[in-house]
CSV table of C-alpha atoms in Angstrom, one decimal:
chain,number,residue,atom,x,y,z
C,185,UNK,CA,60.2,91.0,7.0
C,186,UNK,CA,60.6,91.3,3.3
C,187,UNK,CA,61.9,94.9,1.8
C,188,UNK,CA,60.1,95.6,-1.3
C,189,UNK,CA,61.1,98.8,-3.4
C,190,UNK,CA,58.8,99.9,-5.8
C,191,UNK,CA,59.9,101.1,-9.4
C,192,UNK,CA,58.5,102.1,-12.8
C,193,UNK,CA,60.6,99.3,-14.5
C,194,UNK,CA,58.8,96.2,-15.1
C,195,UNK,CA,61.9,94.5,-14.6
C,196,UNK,CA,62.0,95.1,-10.7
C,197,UNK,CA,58.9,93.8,-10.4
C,198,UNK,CA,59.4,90.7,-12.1
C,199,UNK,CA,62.4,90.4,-10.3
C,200,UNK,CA,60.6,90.6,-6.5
C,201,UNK,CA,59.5,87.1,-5.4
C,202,UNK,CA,56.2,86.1,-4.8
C,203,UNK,CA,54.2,87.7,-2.1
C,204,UNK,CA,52.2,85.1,0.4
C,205,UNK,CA,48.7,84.8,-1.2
C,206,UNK,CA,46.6,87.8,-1.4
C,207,UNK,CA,42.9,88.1,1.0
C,208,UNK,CA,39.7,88.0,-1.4
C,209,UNK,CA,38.5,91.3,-2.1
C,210,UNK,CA,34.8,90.1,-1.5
C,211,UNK,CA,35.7,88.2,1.8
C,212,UNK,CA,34.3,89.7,5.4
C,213,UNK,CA,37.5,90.1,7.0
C,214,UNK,CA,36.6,89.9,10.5
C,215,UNK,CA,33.9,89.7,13.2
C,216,UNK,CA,33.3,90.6,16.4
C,217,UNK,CA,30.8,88.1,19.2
C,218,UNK,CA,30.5,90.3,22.7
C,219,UNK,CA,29.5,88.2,25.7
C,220,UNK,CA,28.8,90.4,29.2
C,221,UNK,CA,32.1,89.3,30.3
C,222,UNK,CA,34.7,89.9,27.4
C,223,UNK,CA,35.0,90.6,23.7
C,224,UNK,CA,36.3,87.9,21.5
C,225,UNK,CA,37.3,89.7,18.0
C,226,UNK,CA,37.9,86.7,15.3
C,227,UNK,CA,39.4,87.3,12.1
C,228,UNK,CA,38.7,84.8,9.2
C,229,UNK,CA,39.9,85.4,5.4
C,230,UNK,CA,39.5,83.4,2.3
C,231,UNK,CA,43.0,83.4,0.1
C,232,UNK,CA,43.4,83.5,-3.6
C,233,UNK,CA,43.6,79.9,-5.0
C,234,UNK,CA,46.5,79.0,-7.3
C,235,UNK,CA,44.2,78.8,-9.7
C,236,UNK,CA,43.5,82.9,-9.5
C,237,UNK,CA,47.5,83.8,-10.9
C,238,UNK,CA,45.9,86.2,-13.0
C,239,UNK,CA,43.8,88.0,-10.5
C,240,UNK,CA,47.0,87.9,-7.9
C,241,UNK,CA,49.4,89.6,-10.6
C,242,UNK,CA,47.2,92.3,-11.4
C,243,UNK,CA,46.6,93.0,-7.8
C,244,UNK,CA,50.1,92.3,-7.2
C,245,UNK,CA,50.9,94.8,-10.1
C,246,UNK,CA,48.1,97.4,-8.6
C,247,UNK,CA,49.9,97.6,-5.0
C,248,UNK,CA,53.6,97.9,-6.5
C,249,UNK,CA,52.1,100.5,-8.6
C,250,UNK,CA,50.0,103.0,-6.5
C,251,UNK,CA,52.5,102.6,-3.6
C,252,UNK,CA,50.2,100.9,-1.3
C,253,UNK,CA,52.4,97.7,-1.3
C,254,UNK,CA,55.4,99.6,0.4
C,255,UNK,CA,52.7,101.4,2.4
C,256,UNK,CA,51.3,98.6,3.7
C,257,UNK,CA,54.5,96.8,4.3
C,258,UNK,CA,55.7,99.8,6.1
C,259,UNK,CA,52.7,99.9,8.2
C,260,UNK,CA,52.9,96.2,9.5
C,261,UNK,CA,56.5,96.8,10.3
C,262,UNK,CA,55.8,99.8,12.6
C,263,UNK,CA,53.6,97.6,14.3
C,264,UNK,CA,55.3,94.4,14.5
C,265,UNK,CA,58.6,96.6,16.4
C,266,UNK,CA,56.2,98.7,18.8
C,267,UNK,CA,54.8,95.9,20.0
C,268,UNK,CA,58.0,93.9,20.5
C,269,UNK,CA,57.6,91.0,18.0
C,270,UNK,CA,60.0,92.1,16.3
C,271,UNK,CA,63.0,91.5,19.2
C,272,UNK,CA,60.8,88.4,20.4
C,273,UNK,CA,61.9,86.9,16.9
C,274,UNK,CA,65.3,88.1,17.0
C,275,UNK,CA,65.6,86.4,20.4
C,276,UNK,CA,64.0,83.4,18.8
C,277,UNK,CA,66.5,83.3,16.4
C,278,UNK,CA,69.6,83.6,18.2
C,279,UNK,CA,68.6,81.0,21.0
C,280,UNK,CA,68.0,78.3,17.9
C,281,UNK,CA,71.5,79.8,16.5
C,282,UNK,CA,72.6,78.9,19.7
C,283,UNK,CA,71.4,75.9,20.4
C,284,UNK,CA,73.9,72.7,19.0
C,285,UNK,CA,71.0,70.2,18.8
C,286,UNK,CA,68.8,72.5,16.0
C,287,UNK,CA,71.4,71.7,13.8
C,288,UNK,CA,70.8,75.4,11.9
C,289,UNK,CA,73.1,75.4,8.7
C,290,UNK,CA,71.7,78.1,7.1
C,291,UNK,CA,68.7,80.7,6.6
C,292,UNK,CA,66.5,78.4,5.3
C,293,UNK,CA,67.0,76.2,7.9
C,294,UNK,CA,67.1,79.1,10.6
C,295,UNK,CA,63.9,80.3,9.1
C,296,UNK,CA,62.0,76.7,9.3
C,297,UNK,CA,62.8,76.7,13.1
C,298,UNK,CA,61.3,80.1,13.9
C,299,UNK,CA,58.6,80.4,11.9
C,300,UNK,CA,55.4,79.0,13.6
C,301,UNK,CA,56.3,80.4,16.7
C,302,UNK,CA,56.7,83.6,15.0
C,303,UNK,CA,53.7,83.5,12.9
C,304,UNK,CA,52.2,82.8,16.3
C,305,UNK,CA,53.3,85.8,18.3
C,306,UNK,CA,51.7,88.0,16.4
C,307,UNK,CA,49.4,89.9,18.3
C,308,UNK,CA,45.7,89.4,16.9
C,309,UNK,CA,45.1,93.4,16.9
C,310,UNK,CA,47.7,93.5,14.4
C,311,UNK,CA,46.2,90.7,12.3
C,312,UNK,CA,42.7,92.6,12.3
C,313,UNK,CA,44.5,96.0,11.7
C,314,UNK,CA,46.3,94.9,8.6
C,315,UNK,CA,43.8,93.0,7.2
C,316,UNK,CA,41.4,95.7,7.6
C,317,UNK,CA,43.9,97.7,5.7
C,318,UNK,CA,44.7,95.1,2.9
C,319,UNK,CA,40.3,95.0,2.7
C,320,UNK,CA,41.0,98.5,2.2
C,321,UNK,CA,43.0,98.7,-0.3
C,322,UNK,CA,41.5,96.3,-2.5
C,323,UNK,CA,38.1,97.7,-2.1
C,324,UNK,CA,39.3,101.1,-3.4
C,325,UNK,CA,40.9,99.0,-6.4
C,326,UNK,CA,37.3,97.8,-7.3
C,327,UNK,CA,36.3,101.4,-6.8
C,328,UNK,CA,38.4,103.0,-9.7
């Protein structure tokens, strides 16, 4: 997971790569369908299009700003190690370290091997929770 610190200088900001793309603030985040036997909670988002860089740098700007990006970020990191994805990946890791045949010569490469199954294990409670949040956040931005 990526550190981000946050800083009144421009210059750290435009130094921080890209975060993924950002959830629509106007998109329903989630939904939930109860049958008698079980509830199925489905989470859907729309992202920014390329075509929105202006929208995703002010927003961008907003979050490193108010505090709410690190807050976030923090957030989804507590999560992710209480529920054990965080070791899961680890393990991940070292077993494609590890393993001769993956051929892993570096961090990109390490990273291309790990991520869809890491992407994968995370639990969809967390998904919902942090997107709730993000929703959250960007609602209150629309507020001000």
């Amino acid at each position: 997971m990526p550190t981000t610190t946050t800083s009144s200088s421009s210059s750290v900001a435009s130094s921080i790569s890209p975060p993924p793309p950002l959830l629509s603030p106007t998109t329903p985040t989630n939904s939930s369908m109860t049958s008698s036997s079980s509830t199925t909670t489905h989470c859907t988002t729309t992202l920014l299009s390329p075509s929105d860089a202006s929208l995703r740098a002010d927003i961008n700007r907003r979050l490193l700003e108010s505090g709410d990006l690190e807050r976030l970020t923090t957030h989804l990191g507590h999560l992710l190690r209480e529920s054990g994805w965080r070791e899961q990946t680890l393990n991940s890791c070292t077993r494609a370290l590890r393993d001769q045949d993956m051929h892993i010569a570096n961090y990109s490469s390490l990273y291309s091997a790990v991520e869809q199954d890491a992407v994968a294990a995370v639990d969809a409670a967390i998904k919902i929770d942090v997107v709730r949040r993000i929703r959250e956040v960007l609602e209150s931005m629309v507020d001000l």
